[in-house]
C-alpha positions as semicolon CSV with decimal commas, in nm:
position;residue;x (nm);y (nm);z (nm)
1;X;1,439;-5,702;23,123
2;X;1,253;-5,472;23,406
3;X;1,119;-5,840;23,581
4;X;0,978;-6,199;23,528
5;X;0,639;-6,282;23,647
6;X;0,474;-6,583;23,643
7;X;0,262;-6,499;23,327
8;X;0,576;-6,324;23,134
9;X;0,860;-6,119;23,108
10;X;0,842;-5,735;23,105
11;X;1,113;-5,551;22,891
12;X;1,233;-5,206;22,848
13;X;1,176;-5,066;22,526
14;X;1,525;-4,940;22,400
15;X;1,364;-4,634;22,200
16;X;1,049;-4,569;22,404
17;X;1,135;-4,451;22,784
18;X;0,766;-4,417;22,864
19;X;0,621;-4,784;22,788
20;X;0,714;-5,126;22,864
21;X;0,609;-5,477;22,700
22;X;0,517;-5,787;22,867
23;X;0,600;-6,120;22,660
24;X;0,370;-6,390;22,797
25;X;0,579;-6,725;22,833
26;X;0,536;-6,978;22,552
27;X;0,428;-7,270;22,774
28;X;0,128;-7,041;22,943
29;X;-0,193;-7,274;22,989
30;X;-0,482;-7,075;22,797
31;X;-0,228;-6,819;22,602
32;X;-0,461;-6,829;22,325
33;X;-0,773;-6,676;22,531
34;X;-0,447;-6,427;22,690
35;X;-0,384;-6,315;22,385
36;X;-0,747;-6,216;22,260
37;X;-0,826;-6,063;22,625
38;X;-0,515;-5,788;22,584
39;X;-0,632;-5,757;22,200
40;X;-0,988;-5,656;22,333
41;X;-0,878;-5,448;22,600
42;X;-0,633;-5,229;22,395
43;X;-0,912;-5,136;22,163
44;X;-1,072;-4,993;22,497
45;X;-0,842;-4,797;22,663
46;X;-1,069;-4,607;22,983
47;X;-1,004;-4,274;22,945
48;X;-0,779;-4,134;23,243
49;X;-0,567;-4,460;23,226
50;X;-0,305;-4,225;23,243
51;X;-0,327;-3,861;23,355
52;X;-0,284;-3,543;23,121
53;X;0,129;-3,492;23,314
54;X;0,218;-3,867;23,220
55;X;0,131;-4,052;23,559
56;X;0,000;-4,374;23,538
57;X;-0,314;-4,455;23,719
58;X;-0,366;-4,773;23,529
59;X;-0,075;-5,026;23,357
60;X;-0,360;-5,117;23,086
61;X;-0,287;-5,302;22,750
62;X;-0,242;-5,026;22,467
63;X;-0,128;-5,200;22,168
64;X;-0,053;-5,564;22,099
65;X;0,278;-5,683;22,040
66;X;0,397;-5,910;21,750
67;X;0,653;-6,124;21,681
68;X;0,681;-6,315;21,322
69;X;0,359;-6,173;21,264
70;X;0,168;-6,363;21,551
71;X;0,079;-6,189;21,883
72;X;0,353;-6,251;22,181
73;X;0,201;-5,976;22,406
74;X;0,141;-5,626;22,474
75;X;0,270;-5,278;22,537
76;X;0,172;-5,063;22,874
77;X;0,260;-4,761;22,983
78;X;0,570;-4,754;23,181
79;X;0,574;-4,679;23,542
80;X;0,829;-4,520;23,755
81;X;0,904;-4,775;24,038
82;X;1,219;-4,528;24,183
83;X;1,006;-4,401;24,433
84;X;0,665;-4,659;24,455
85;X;0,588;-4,910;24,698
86;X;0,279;-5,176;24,765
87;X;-0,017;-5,018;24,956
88;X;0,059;-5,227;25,217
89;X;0,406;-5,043;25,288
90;X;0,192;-4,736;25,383
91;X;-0,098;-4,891;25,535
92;X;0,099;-5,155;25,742
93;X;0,208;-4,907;26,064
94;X;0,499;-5,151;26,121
95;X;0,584;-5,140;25,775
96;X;0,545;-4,801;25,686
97;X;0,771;-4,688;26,013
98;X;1,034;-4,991;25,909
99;X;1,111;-4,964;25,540
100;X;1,333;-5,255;25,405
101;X;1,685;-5,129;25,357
102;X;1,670;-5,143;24,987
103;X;1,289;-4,990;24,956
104;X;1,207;-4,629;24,943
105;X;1,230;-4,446;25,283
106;X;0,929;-4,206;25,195
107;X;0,662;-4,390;25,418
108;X;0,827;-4,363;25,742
109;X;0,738;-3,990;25,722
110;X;0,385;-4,017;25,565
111;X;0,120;-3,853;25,834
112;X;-0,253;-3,957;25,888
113;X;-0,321;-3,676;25,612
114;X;-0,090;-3,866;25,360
115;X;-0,326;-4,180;25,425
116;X;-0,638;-4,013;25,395
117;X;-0,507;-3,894;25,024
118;X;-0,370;-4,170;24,916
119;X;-0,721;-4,357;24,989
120;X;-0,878;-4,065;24,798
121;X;-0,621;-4,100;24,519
122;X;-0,742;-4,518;24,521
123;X;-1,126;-4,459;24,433
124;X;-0,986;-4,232;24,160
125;X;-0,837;-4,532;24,020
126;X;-1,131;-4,784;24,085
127;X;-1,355;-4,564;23,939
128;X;-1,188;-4,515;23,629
129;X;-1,169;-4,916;23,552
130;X;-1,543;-4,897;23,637
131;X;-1,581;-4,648;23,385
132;X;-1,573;-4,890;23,150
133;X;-1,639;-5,312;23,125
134;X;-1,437;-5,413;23,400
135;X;-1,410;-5,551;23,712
136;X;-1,052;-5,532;23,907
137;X;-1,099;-5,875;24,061
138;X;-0,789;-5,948;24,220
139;X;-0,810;-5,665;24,419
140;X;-0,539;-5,708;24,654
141;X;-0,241;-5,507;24,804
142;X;0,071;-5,674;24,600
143;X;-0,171;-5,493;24,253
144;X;-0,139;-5,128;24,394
145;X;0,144;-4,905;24,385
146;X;0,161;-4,572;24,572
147;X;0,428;-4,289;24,471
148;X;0,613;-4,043;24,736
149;X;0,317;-3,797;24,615
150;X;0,086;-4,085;24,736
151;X;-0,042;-4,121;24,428
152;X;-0,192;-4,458;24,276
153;X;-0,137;-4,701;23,997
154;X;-0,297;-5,062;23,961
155;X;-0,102;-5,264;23,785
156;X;-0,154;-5,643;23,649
157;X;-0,446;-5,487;23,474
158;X;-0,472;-5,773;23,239
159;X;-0,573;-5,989;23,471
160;X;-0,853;-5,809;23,549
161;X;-1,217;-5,895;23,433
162;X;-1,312;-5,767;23,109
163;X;-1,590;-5,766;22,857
164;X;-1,490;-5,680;22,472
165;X;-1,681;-5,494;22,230
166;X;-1,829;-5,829;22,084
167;X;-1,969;-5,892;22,396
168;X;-1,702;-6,177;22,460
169;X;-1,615;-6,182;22,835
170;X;-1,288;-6,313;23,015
171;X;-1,294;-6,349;23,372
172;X;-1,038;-6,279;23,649
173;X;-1,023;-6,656;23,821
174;X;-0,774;-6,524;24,091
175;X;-0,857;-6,366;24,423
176;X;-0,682;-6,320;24,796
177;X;-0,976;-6,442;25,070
178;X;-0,926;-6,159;25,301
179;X;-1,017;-5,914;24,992
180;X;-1,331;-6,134;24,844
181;X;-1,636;-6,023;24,875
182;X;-1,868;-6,267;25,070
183;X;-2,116;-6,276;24,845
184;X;-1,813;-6,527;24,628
185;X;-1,709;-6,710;24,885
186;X;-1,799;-7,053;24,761
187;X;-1,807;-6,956;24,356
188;X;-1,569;-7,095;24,116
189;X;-1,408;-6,797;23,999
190;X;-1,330;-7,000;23,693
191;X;-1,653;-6,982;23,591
192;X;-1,819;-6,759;23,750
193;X;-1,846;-6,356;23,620
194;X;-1,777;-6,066;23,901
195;X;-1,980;-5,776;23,946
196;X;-1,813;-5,461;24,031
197;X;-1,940;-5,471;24,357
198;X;-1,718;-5,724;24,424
199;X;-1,434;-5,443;24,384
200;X;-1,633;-5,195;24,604
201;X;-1,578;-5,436;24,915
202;X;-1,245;-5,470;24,871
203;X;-1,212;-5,097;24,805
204;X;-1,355;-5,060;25,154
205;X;-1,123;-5,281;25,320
206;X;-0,783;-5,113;25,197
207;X;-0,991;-4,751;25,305
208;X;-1,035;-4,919;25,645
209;X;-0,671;-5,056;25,641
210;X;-0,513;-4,719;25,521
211;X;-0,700;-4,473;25,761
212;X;-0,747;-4,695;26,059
213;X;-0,404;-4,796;26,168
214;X;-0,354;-5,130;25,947
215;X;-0,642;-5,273;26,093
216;X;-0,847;-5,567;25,895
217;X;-1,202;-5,507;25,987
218;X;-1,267;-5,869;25,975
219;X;-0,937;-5,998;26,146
220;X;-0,813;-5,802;26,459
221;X;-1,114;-5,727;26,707
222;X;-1,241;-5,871;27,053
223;X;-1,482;-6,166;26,921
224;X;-1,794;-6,171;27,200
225;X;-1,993;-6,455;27,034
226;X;-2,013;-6,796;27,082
227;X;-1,684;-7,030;27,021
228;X;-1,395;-6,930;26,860
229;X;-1,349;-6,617;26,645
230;X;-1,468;-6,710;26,275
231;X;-1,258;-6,661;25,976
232;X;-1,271;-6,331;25,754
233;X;-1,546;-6,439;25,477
234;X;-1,781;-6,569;25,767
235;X;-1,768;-6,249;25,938
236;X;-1,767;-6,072;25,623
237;X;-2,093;-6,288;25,524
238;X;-2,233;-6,224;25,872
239;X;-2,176;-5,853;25,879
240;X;-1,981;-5,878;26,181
241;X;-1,656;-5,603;26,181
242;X;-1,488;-5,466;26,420
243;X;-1,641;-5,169;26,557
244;X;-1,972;-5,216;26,330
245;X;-2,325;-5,120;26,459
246;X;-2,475;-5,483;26,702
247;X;-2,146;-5,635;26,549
248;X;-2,020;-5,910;26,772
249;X;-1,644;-5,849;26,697
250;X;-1,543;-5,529;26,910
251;X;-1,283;-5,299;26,850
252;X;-0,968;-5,420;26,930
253;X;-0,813;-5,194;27,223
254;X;-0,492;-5,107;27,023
255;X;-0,710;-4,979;26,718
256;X;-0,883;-4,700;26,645
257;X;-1,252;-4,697;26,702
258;X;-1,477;-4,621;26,404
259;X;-1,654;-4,306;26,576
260;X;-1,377;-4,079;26,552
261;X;-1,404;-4,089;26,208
262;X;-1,649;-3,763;26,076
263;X;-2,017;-3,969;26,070
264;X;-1,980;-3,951;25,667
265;X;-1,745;-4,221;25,662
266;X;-1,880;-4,431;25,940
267;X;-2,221;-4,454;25,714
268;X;-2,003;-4,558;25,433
269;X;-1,812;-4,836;25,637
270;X;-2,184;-4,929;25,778
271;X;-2,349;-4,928;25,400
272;X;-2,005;-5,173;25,229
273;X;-1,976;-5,407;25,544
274;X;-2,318;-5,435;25,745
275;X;-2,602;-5,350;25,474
276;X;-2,348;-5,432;25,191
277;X;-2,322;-5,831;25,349
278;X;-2,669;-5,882;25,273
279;X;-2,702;-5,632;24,975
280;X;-2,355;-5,560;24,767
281;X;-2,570;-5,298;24,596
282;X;-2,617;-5,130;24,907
283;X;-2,213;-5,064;24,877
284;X;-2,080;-4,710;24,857
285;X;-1,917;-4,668;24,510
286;X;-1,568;-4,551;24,432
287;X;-1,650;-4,186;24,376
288;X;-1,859;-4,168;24,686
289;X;-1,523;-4,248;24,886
290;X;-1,344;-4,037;24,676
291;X;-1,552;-3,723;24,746
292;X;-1,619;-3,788;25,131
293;X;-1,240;-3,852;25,165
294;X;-1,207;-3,516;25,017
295;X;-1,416;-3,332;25,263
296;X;-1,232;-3,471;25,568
297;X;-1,079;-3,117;25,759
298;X;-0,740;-3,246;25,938
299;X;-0,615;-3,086;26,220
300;X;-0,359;-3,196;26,546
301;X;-0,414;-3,339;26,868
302;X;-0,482;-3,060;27,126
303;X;-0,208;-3,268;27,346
304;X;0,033;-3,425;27,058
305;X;0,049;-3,173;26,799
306;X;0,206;-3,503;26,594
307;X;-0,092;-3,701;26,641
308;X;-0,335;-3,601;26,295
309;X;-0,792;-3,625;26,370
310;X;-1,037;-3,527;26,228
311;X;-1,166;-3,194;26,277
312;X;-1,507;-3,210;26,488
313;X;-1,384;-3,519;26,675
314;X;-1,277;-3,501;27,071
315;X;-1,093;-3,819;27,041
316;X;-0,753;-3,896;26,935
317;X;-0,724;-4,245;26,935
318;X;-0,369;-4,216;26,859
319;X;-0,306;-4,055;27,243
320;X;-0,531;-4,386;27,378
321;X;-0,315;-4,650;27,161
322;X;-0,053;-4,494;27,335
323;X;-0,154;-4,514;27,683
324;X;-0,296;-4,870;27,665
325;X;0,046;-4,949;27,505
326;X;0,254;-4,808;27,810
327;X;0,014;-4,960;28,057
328;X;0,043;-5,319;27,917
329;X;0,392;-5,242;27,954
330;X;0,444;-5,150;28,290
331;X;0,185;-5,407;28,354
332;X;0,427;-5,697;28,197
333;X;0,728;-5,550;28,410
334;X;0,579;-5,554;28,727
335;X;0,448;-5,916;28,668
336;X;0,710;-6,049;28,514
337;X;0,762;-6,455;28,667
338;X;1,061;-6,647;28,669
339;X;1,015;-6,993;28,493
340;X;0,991;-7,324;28,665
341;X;1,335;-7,526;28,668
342;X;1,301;-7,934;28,631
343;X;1,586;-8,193;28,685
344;X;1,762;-8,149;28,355
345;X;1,687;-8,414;28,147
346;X;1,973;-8,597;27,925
347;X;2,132;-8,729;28,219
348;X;2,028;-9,094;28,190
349;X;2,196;-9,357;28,466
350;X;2,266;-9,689;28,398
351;X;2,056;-9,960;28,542
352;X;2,127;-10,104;28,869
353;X;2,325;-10,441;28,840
354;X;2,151;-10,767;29,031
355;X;2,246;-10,880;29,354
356;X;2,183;-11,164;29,537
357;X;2,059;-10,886;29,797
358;X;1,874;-10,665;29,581
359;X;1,727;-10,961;29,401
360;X;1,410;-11,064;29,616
361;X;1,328;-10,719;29,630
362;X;1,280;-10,719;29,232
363;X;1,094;-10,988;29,229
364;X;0,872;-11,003;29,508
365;X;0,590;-10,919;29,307
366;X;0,645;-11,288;29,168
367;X;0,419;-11,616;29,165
368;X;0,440;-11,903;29,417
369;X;0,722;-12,045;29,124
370;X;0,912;-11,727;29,126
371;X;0,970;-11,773;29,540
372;X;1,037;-12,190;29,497
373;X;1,334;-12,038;29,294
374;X;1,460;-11,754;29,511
375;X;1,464;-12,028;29,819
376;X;1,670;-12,311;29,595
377;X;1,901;-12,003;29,554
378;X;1,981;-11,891;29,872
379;X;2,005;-12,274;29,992
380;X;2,244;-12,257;29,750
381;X;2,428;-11,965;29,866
382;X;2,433;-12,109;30,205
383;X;2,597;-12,437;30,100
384;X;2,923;-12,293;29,914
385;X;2,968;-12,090;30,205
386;X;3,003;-12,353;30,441
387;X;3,192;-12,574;30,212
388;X;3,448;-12,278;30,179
389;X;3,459;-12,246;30,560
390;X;3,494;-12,599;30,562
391;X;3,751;-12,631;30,278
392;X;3,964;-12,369;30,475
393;X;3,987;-12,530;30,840
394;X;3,985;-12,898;30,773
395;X;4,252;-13,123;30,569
396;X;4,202;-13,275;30,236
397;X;4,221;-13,175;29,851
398;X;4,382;-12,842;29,755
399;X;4,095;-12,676;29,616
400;X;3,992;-12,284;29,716
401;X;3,712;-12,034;29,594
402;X;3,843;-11,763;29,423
403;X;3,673;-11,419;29,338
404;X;3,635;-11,584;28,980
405;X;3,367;-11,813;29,140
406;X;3,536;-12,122;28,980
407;X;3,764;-12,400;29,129
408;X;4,083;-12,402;29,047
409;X;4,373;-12,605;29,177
410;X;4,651;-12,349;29,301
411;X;4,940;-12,467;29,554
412;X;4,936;-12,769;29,816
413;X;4,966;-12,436;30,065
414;X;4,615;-12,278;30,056
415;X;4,633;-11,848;30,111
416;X;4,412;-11,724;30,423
417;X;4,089;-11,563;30,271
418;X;4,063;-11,240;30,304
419;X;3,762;-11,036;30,423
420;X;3,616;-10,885;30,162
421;X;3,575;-11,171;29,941
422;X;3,242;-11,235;29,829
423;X;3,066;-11,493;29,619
424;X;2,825;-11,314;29,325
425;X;2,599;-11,533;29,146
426;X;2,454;-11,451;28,794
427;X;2,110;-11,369;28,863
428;X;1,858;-11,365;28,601
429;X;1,538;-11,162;28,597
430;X;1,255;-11,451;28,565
431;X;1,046;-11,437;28,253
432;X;0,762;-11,218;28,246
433;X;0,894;-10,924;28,452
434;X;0,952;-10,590;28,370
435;X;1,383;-10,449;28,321
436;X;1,428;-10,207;28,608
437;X;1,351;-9,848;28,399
438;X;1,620;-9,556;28,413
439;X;1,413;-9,308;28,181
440;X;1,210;-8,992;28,189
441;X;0,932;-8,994;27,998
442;X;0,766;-8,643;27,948
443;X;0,484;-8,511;27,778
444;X;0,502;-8,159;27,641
445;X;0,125;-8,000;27,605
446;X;0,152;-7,655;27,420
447;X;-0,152;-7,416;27,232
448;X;-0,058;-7,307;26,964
449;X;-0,696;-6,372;25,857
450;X;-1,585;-6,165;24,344
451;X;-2,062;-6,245;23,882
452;X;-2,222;-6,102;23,570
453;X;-2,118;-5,781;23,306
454;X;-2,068;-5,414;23,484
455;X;-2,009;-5,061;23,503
456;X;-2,093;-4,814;23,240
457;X;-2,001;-4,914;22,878
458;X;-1,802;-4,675;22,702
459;X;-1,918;-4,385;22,965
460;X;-1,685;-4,088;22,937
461;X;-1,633;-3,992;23,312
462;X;-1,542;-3,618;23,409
463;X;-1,202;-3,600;23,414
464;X;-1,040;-3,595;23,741
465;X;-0,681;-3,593;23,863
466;X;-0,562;-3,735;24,143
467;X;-0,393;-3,523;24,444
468;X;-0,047;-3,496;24,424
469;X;0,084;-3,440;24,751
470;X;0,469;-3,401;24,812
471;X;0,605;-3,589;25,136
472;X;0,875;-3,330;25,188
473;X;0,633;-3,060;25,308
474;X;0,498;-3,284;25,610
475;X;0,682;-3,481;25,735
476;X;0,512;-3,539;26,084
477;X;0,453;-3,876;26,195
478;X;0,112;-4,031;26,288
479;X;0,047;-4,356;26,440
């Protein structure tokens, strides 16, 4: 078993090194439609599914795999993993300089040069699934694969959208928001059929993530319209990007802007995200990417030779990230504040007992009752004392206070009081007052980023390869 997905199980063939099988799990809802969908696509293989030296560009269905004499599956062709990771790995600038422990180490020395190729060597691979019926759908990061020679493979190809030789067409219901086109932001993907201009939005996003720094287009940017910041598939709808001609979402000061790209490319990120929100035809297609990607002349920074630009450009946006990095820094340091200390809390005291002292001062708030009751009291008071004065200095029974505020018959010889006895009523808090309150009480206040039949039926594109571009022989960094 290579690995379990939630659709199958994908197994090794024992005799066959260069494909794989995928078993689709018994209990799959709609297995039956699964079933016909990789049957229809493995009688149309696109041509330059897999290139003429054995790489994989696409992981399509090739033959249908039985068991018992019913269909269980299908059989792809095998990819090498050793050395692939998820486009996002290489886009991601934290990712790419960071690579987990256990994942290839390649991307940590890709340059802006590797990027540029490996969204070159992407279009090759869009534009061979729109070479025939389909319509990539799910177009999102986790489905791409680049190699150490930043070369491309989609993979989960039969999920994608797909439209047999009979006509019959089975739809790709899944999508990530951040890669839908906003033309399907509020269609039932269930039921609704993609165009492949769907795909050439998305295509345009992981261009614009790739070559500018990891930057969504529609997530990370300085929002200067009204209220809050709107989510991706507004902006998307709107035309609004980051960096885009009258867009309201600037450039954010830690990415790139779009003008030191070669104007070629800007036009193309104008024509999929500005003109494209209101017309998806008006979209730049895979092999216009492809070819305009080509024609981009690297060369270094005049003052970081590591730093990789265009040629033509006098800005290295790489040298400004830098500097606005360092001055936030310095800025932080030299404004750093200490935090504000408050009693520490936890520390709770117990309520303070009643006295006959203390008491009129709890209760003073009291009705014309309340005072009637704190008088009798203190008359009270004053009559036990002068009884026990009395008791003490003139003759008669042999009775005494005591400290237990009781009477209590002790010796016909009577002990001298001493000084610091004192008589200590119970005193009750009258009904209707509040308990005396030992507690804190605070209140913490905190604030908290695809319809209808396409591309060109059994068209047989030029055939292409994709660049192959060993690591090894640059390794400088880029940012």
């Amino acid at each position: 078993m290579l690995a379990k997905a939630g659709e199958g199980t994908i197994y090794r063939l024992a005799d066959r090194a260069d494909i794989a099988a995928k078993v689709f799990h018994r209990d799959l809802v709609g297995l039956h439609e699964k079933l016909a969908k990789v049957t229809a696509m493995a009688g149309t293989v696109p041509e330059g599914a897999v290139q003429t030296d054995g790489f994989v560009v696409l992981a399509w269905p090739q033959k249908v795999l039985h068991s018992g004499g019913a269909p269980v599956g299908f059989v792809m062709p095998r990819i090498n993993t050793a050395q692939a990771v998820e486009i996002h790995s290489l886009s991601n600038p934290s990712n790419r300089a960071n690579p987990l422990p256990t994942a290839p180490q390649w991307p940590a020395e890709a340059t802006w040069a590797h990027l540029v190729t490996a969204a070159a060597n992407l279009c090759l691979a869009v534009d061979v699934v729109h070479h025939v019926d389909a319509v990539i759908g799910d177009f999102q990061e986790r489905n791409i694969l680049v190699s150490n020679t930043v070369r491309v493979t989609l993979v989960d190809c039969d999920s994608m959208q797909f439209t047999g030789p009979d006509g019959r067409q089975y739809l790709s219901p899944l999508g990530r928001p951040e890669f839908t086109a906003p033309e399907l932001a509020k269609v039932d993907l269930r039921h609704t059929a993609r165009d492949k201009t769907s795909d050439l939005f998305a295509l345009g996003l992981h261009i614009h993530l790739l070559i500018m720094a990891g930057n969504h287009p529609f997530l990370r940017g300085i929002w200067t319209g009204a209220g809050d910041q709107p989510d991706a598939l507004t902006l998307a709808h709107q035309g609004n990007w980051a960096g885009g001609p009258g867009s309201l979402l600037l450039t954010h000061p830690l990415a790139p802007p779009a003008n030191f790209l070669p104007n070629e490319i800007q036009e193309l990120f104008t024509r999929a995200f500005t003109l494209g929100a209101r017309d998806p035809g008006a979209r730049p297609t895979a092999d216009e990417w492809r070819q305009a990607l080509s024609r981009i002349q690297i060369i270094s920074c005049a003052r970081q030779p590591r730093h990789q630009i265009p040629a033509g450009t006098d800005i290295c946006p790489w040298c400004d990230i830098e500097a606005a990095r360092n001055a936030r820094k310095t800025a932080g340091r030299s404004a750093r504040l200490e935090q504000t200390i408050m009693p520490a809390l936890g520390q709770q005291l117990s309520p303070p007992m009643a006295t006959a002292a203390s008491a009129p001062a709890s209760v003073s708030s009291g009705g014309s009752s309340n005072r009637l009751l704190l008088w009798g009291l203190l008359v009270l008071l004053v009559v036990v004392g002068v009884t026990a004065v009395l008791s003490n200095v003139l003759p008669g029974d042999n009775q005494t206070a005591t400290p237990s505020h009781g009477v209590t018959t002790t010796s016909r010889h009577p002990p001298i009081p001493k000084g610091d006895w004192r008589t200590t009523p119970i005193v009750e808090f009258p009904s209707g007052l509040p308990a005396p309150r030992q507690l804190w009480k605070m209140t913490i206040a905190g604030t908290c980023d695809e319809g209808g039949s396409c591309g060109l039926n059994n068209a047989t594109p030029p055939i292409r390869r994709q660049i192959d571009w060993s690591l090894p022989t640059c390794r400088t960094d880029t940012r």
